mmCIF file of C-alpha atoms in Angstrom:
data_model
loop_
_atom_site.group_PDB
_atom_site.id
_atom_site.type_symbol
_atom_site.label_atom_id
_atom_site.label_comp_id
_atom_site.label_asym_id
_atom_site.label_seq_id
_atom_site.Cartn_x
_atom_site.Cartn_y
_atom_site.Cartn_z
ATOM 1 C CA UNK A 1 109.051 99.143 119.909
ATOM 2 C CA UNK A 2 107.918 101.687 122.481
ATOM 3 C CA UNK A 3 108.219 105.041 120.807
ATOM 4 C CA UNK A 4 106.739 106.867 123.786
ATOM 5 C CA UNK A 5 107.884 105.852 127.243
ATOM 6 C CA UNK A 6 106.681 106.826 130.663
ATOM 7 C CA UNK A 7 109.220 105.133 132.851
ATOM 8 C CA UNK A 8 107.532 105.794 136.185
ATOM 9 C CA UNK A 9 104.443 103.609 136.613
ATOM 10 C CA UNK A 10 103.428 105.574 139.694
ATOM 11 C CA UNK A 11 104.191 108.748 141.624
ATOM 12 C CA UNK A 12 103.101 109.857 145.080
ATOM 13 C CA UNK A 13 103.073 113.535 146.062
ATOM 14 C CA UNK A 14 101.870 115.540 149.045
ATOM 15 C CA UNK A 15 98.989 117.935 148.502
ATOM 16 C CA UNK A 16 100.241 121.432 147.712
ATOM 17 C CA UNK A 17 103.605 120.257 146.369
ATOM 18 C CA UNK A 18 104.691 119.980 142.749
ATOM 19 C CA UNK A 19 104.013 116.843 140.707
ATOM 20 C CA UNK A 20 106.389 116.190 137.825
ATOM 21 C CA UNK A 21 105.494 113.510 135.313
ATOM 22 C CA UNK A 22 108.023 112.583 132.688
ATOM 23 C CA UNK A 23 107.837 111.217 129.183
ATOM 24 C CA UNK A 24 110.521 110.252 126.664
ATOM 25 C CA UNK A 25 110.124 109.609 122.970
ATOM 26 C CA UNK A 26 112.344 108.155 120.302
ATOM 27 C CA UNK A 27 110.849 109.250 116.999
ATOM 28 C CA UNK A 28 112.205 112.608 115.841
ATOM 29 C CA UNK A 29 109.233 112.944 113.475
ATOM 30 C CA UNK A 30 106.883 113.615 116.390
ATOM 31 C CA UNK A 31 105.860 117.253 116.260
ATOM 32 C CA UNK A 32 102.909 117.531 118.595
ATOM 33 C CA UNK A 33 102.591 116.277 122.142
ATOM 34 C CA UNK A 34 99.644 115.884 124.458
ATOM 35 C CA UNK A 35 98.833 114.880 128.002
ATOM 36 C CA UNK A 36 95.630 113.114 128.921
ATOM 37 C CA UNK A 37 94.260 112.338 132.373
ATOM 38 C CA UNK A 38 92.204 109.266 133.148
ATOM 39 C CA UNK A 39 90.052 108.514 136.172
ATOM 40 C CA UNK A 40 88.893 104.947 136.894
ATOM 41 C CA UNK A 41 85.901 103.785 134.862
ATOM 42 C CA UNK A 42 86.157 106.817 132.570
ATOM 43 C CA UNK A 43 87.806 107.507 129.256
ATOM 44 C CA UNK A 44 90.893 109.717 129.070
ATOM 45 C CA UNK A 45 90.349 113.464 128.967
ATOM 46 C CA UNK A 46 92.599 115.966 127.261
ATOM 47 C CA UNK A 47 94.697 118.058 129.622
ATOM 48 C CA UNK A 48 97.276 120.107 127.759
ATOM 49 C CA UNK A 49 99.328 120.003 124.577
ATOM 50 C CA UNK A 50 102.445 121.504 123.057
ATOM 51 C CA UNK A 51 103.719 121.938 119.550
ATOM 52 C CA UNK A 52 107.330 121.158 118.712
ATOM 53 C CA UNK A 53 107.909 124.824 117.870
ATOM 54 C CA UNK A 54 107.482 125.692 121.547
ATOM 55 C CA UNK A 55 109.331 124.601 124.648
ATOM 56 C CA UNK A 56 106.680 125.464 127.208
ATOM 57 C CA UNK A 57 102.918 125.716 127.437
ATOM 58 C CA UNK A 58 101.025 126.702 130.527
ATOM 59 C CA UNK A 59 97.371 126.324 131.474
ATOM 60 C CA UNK A 60 96.524 127.204 135.040
ATOM 61 C CA UNK A 61 98.188 124.749 137.397
ATOM 62 C CA UNK A 62 99.472 122.642 134.487
ATOM 63 C CA UNK A 63 102.644 123.329 132.525
ATOM 64 C CA UNK A 64 104.195 121.124 129.868
ATOM 65 C CA UNK A 65 107.882 121.480 129.028
ATOM 66 C CA UNK A 66 109.432 120.111 125.851
ATOM 67 C CA UNK A 67 113.139 119.441 125.377
ATOM 68 C CA UNK A 68 113.480 118.431 121.737
ATOM 69 C CA UNK A 69 117.196 117.736 121.859
ATOM 70 C CA UNK A 70 116.657 115.276 124.689
ATOM 71 C CA UNK A 71 113.376 113.996 123.217
ATOM 72 C CA UNK A 72 111.828 114.549 126.609
ATOM 73 C CA UNK A 73 108.717 116.225 127.883
ATOM 74 C CA UNK A 74 107.362 116.732 131.338
ATOM 75 C CA UNK A 75 104.112 117.778 132.931
ATOM 76 C CA UNK A 76 104.256 119.931 136.043
ATOM 77 C CA UNK A 77 101.242 120.286 138.312
ATOM 78 C CA UNK A 78 101.512 123.064 140.881
ATOM 79 C CA UNK A 79 100.043 122.964 143.448
ATOM 80 C CA UNK A 80 98.951 119.335 143.407
ATOM 81 C CA UNK A 81 95.470 118.590 144.680
ATOM 82 C CA UNK A 82 93.871 115.279 145.750
ATOM 83 C CA UNK A 83 91.529 115.537 142.751
ATOM 84 C CA UNK A 84 94.589 115.306 140.504
ATOM 85 C CA UNK A 85 95.001 111.655 141.520
ATOM 86 C CA UNK A 86 94.586 109.805 138.235
ATOM 87 C CA UNK A 87 96.540 108.070 135.495
ATOM 88 C CA UNK A 88 98.340 110.484 133.179
ATOM 89 C CA UNK A 89 99.109 109.486 129.612
ATOM 90 C CA UNK A 90 101.672 111.206 127.467
ATOM 91 C CA UNK A 91 101.010 111.085 123.722
ATOM 92 C CA UNK A 92 103.031 112.087 120.690
ATOM 93 C CA UNK A 93 101.811 112.776 117.183
ATOM 94 C CA UNK A 94 103.472 112.670 113.836
ATOM 95 C CA UNK A 95 101.147 115.063 112.062
ATOM 96 C CA UNK A 96 102.481 114.010 108.700
ATOM 97 C CA UNK A 97 101.836 110.357 109.412
ATOM 98 C CA UNK A 98 98.407 110.755 110.996
ATOM 99 C CA UNK A 99 99.310 108.732 114.057
ATOM 100 C CA UNK A 100 99.266 109.393 117.771
ATOM 101 C CA UNK A 101 101.282 107.109 120.025
ATOM 102 C CA UNK A 102 100.452 106.903 123.710
ATOM 103 C CA UNK A 103 102.712 106.007 126.597
ATOM 104 C CA UNK A 104 101.765 103.391 129.182
ATOM 105 C CA UNK A 105 100.712 105.992 131.731
ATOM 106 C CA UNK A 106 101.836 107.144 135.167
ATOM 107 C CA UNK A 107 99.507 106.786 138.127
ATOM 108 C CA UNK A 108 99.659 109.898 140.303
ATOM 109 C CA UNK A 109 98.602 109.769 143.958
ATOM 110 C CA UNK A 110 98.182 113.111 145.693
ATOM 111 C CA UNK A 111 98.006 112.653 149.457
ATOM 112 C CA UNK A 112 95.975 115.057 151.562
ATOM 113 C CA UNK B 1 80.568 113.584 130.130
ATOM 114 C CA UNK B 2 82.590 113.788 126.903
ATOM 115 C CA UNK B 3 79.559 113.393 124.633
ATOM 116 C CA UNK B 4 80.986 110.187 123.149
ATOM 117 C CA UNK B 5 78.921 107.097 123.845
ATOM 118 C CA UNK B 6 80.033 103.495 123.647
ATOM 119 C CA UNK B 7 77.972 100.349 123.904
ATOM 120 C CA UNK B 8 78.029 97.897 125.467
ATOM 121 C CA UNK B 9 79.847 98.862 128.638
ATOM 122 C CA UNK B 10 80.892 95.287 129.361
ATOM 123 C CA UNK B 11 81.067 92.253 127.130
ATOM 124 C CA UNK B 12 81.962 88.697 128.131
ATOM 125 C CA UNK B 13 82.378 86.110 125.423
ATOM 126 C CA UNK B 14 84.262 82.953 124.550
ATOM 127 C CA UNK B 15 87.301 82.323 122.404
ATOM 128 C CA UNK B 16 86.543 82.005 118.728
ATOM 129 C CA UNK B 17 83.489 84.240 118.903
ATOM 130 C CA UNK B 18 82.818 87.523 117.142
ATOM 131 C CA UNK B 19 81.654 90.764 118.775
ATOM 132 C CA UNK B 20 80.750 94.261 117.647
ATOM 133 C CA UNK B 21 81.497 97.373 119.650
ATOM 134 C CA UNK B 22 79.597 100.535 118.883
ATOM 135 C CA UNK B 23 80.567 104.189 119.195
ATOM 136 C CA UNK B 24 78.598 107.384 118.695
ATOM 137 C CA UNK B 25 80.811 110.476 118.374
ATOM 138 C CA UNK B 26 80.138 113.901 119.853
ATOM 139 C CA UNK B 27 77.595 115.884 117.928
ATOM 140 C CA UNK B 28 79.356 117.594 115.036
ATOM 141 C CA UNK B 29 82.547 115.535 115.182
ATOM 142 C CA UNK B 30 83.479 113.932 111.879
ATOM 143 C CA UNK B 31 86.356 111.748 112.984
ATOM 144 C CA UNK B 32 86.347 108.601 115.091
ATOM 145 C CA UNK B 33 89.317 106.754 116.551
ATOM 146 C CA UNK B 34 89.543 103.322 118.136
ATOM 147 C CA UNK B 35 92.076 102.387 120.822
ATOM 148 C CA UNK B 36 92.844 99.226 122.761
ATOM 149 C CA UNK B 37 94.135 99.292 126.319
ATOM 150 C CA UNK B 38 95.354 95.963 127.642
ATOM 151 C CA UNK B 39 96.323 95.416 131.271
ATOM 152 C CA UNK B 40 99.118 97.786 132.305
ATOM 153 C CA UNK B 41 99.549 98.919 128.733
ATOM 154 C CA UNK B 42 99.119 102.308 127.192
ATOM 155 C CA UNK B 43 96.501 103.116 124.655
ATOM 156 C CA UNK B 44 97.231 101.335 121.399
ATOM 157 C CA UNK B 45 95.887 103.169 118.406
ATOM 158 C CA UNK B 46 93.900 100.855 116.150
ATOM 159 C CA UNK B 47 92.248 102.881 113.425
ATOM 160 C CA UNK B 48 90.818 106.295 112.528
ATOM 161 C CA UNK B 49 87.914 107.248 110.302
ATOM 162 C CA UNK B 50 87.038 110.653 108.958
ATOM 163 C CA UNK B 51 83.586 111.273 107.508
ATOM 164 C CA UNK B 52 83.127 107.632 106.597
ATOM 165 C CA UNK B 53 86.578 107.044 105.125
ATOM 166 C CA UNK B 54 89.511 105.287 106.730
ATOM 167 C CA UNK B 55 92.229 107.875 107.452
ATOM 168 C CA UNK B 56 94.891 106.095 109.466
ATOM 169 C CA UNK B 57 95.662 102.597 110.559
ATOM 170 C CA UNK B 58 97.649 101.558 113.594
ATOM 171 C CA UNK B 59 98.281 98.192 115.178
ATOM 172 C CA UNK B 60 94.996 96.678 114.149
ATOM 173 C CA UNK B 61 94.932 92.915 113.690
ATOM 174 C CA UNK B 62 93.517 91.399 110.516
ATOM 175 C CA UNK B 63 90.841 89.726 112.681
ATOM 176 C CA UNK B 64 89.585 93.197 113.564
ATOM 177 C CA UNK B 65 87.731 95.542 111.269
ATOM 178 C CA UNK B 66 85.905 98.794 111.639
ATOM 179 C CA UNK B 67 83.694 101.136 109.721
ATOM 180 C CA UNK B 68 82.069 104.525 110.045
ATOM 181 C CA UNK B 69 78.502 104.852 108.843
ATOM 182 C CA UNK B 70 76.804 107.814 107.097
ATOM 183 C CA UNK B 71 75.356 108.960 110.418
ATOM 184 C CA UNK B 72 78.994 109.019 111.661
ATOM 185 C CA UNK B 73 78.630 106.316 114.270
ATOM 186 C CA UNK B 74 81.306 103.654 114.127
ATOM 187 C CA UNK B 75 81.548 99.953 114.831
ATOM 188 C CA UNK B 76 84.585 97.873 115.665
ATOM 189 C CA UNK B 77 84.239 94.206 114.796
ATOM 190 C CA UNK B 78 86.462 91.679 116.535
ATOM 191 C CA UNK B 79 86.394 88.113 115.243
ATOM 192 C CA UNK B 80 88.010 84.769 116.075
ATOM 193 C CA UNK B 81 88.532 86.149 119.545
ATOM 194 C CA UNK B 82 91.516 85.048 121.586
ATOM 195 C CA UNK B 83 92.204 85.359 125.309
ATOM 196 C CA UNK B 84 94.705 88.112 124.574
ATOM 197 C CA UNK B 85 91.991 90.281 123.056
ATOM 198 C CA UNK B 86 90.604 90.901 126.529
ATOM 199 C CA UNK B 87 91.043 94.628 127.031
ATOM 200 C CA UNK B 88 89.371 97.994 127.316
ATOM 201 C CA UNK B 89 88.400 99.380 123.946
ATOM 202 C CA UNK B 90 88.040 103.140 123.727
ATOM 203 C CA UNK B 91 86.475 105.187 121.029
ATOM 204 C CA UNK B 92 87.342 108.867 120.657
ATOM 205 C CA UNK B 93 86.090 111.576 118.353
ATOM 206 C CA UNK B 94 87.344 114.916 117.122
ATOM 207 C CA UNK B 95 85.862 117.538 114.869
ATOM 208 C CA UNK B 96 88.137 117.505 111.820
ATOM 209 C CA UNK B 97 90.420 114.573 112.506
ATOM 210 C CA UNK B 98 93.630 116.563 112.630
ATOM 211 C CA UNK B 99 96.226 115.338 115.068
ATOM 212 C CA UNK B 100 96.216 118.703 116.814
ATOM 213 C CA UNK B 101 92.504 118.367 117.449
ATOM 214 C CA UNK B 102 91.464 117.425 120.936
ATOM 215 C CA UNK B 103 90.187 113.875 121.018
ATOM 216 C CA UNK B 104 87.179 113.254 123.253
ATOM 217 C CA UNK B 105 87.067 109.741 124.633
ATOM 218 C CA UNK B 106 84.107 107.578 125.457
ATOM 219 C CA UNK B 107 83.951 105.573 128.693
ATOM 220 C CA UNK B 108 85.157 102.413 126.973
ATOM 221 C CA UNK B 109 83.919 98.870 126.469
ATOM 222 C CA UNK B 110 85.512 96.222 128.655
ATOM 223 C CA UNK B 111 85.838 92.999 126.693
ATOM 224 C CA UNK B 112 86.536 89.771 128.526
ATOM 225 C CA UNK B 113 87.303 86.680 126.463
ATOM 226 C CA UNK B 114 87.043 83.419 128.421
#
């Protein structure tokens, strides 16, 4: 049972354009959402998060949007840079249940 | 560098064997998490410890066990290994173990079971 789904295994974007990575979840108990970035041969690193009481959180070039009614969140990267090429994991937490569920990841390629 | 260390980096063993993976959290972090990443899969949460006590359990098999020691380092023990246990095993740490805390991940241990 995949509670957190990232339906696009990969995404290719031109440098300078917007990258949009999507994530869907099924469990309405999730109340905190995170994005992690992972380079090869390294562990994931935290990128940005959002609480369910918000619908948008911005940090520099990265913005996360949350649509609770659709159980959907997205990560926007503007402008995309070649160094953004990595695997991006969406994660959702049920803070009452002490669990974080990760999606399978989306591999982003930013072409120079 | 996240400050989380994991040893060994690579481990190759045979089916039926037992291995121990080790994790040292960031200085000051009290909570440790273990994750498994199989090929083309997301990170599967296995187990979390906070200050030596088990806090949360995920999809951890009965053949697997973990513990957090008084010095806060953690070990993940995998026994009766099967081919399907081949994966990357990540350890992460956070300061208080709350789900809104940022988790800092180690570089992982790649386990290959032949």
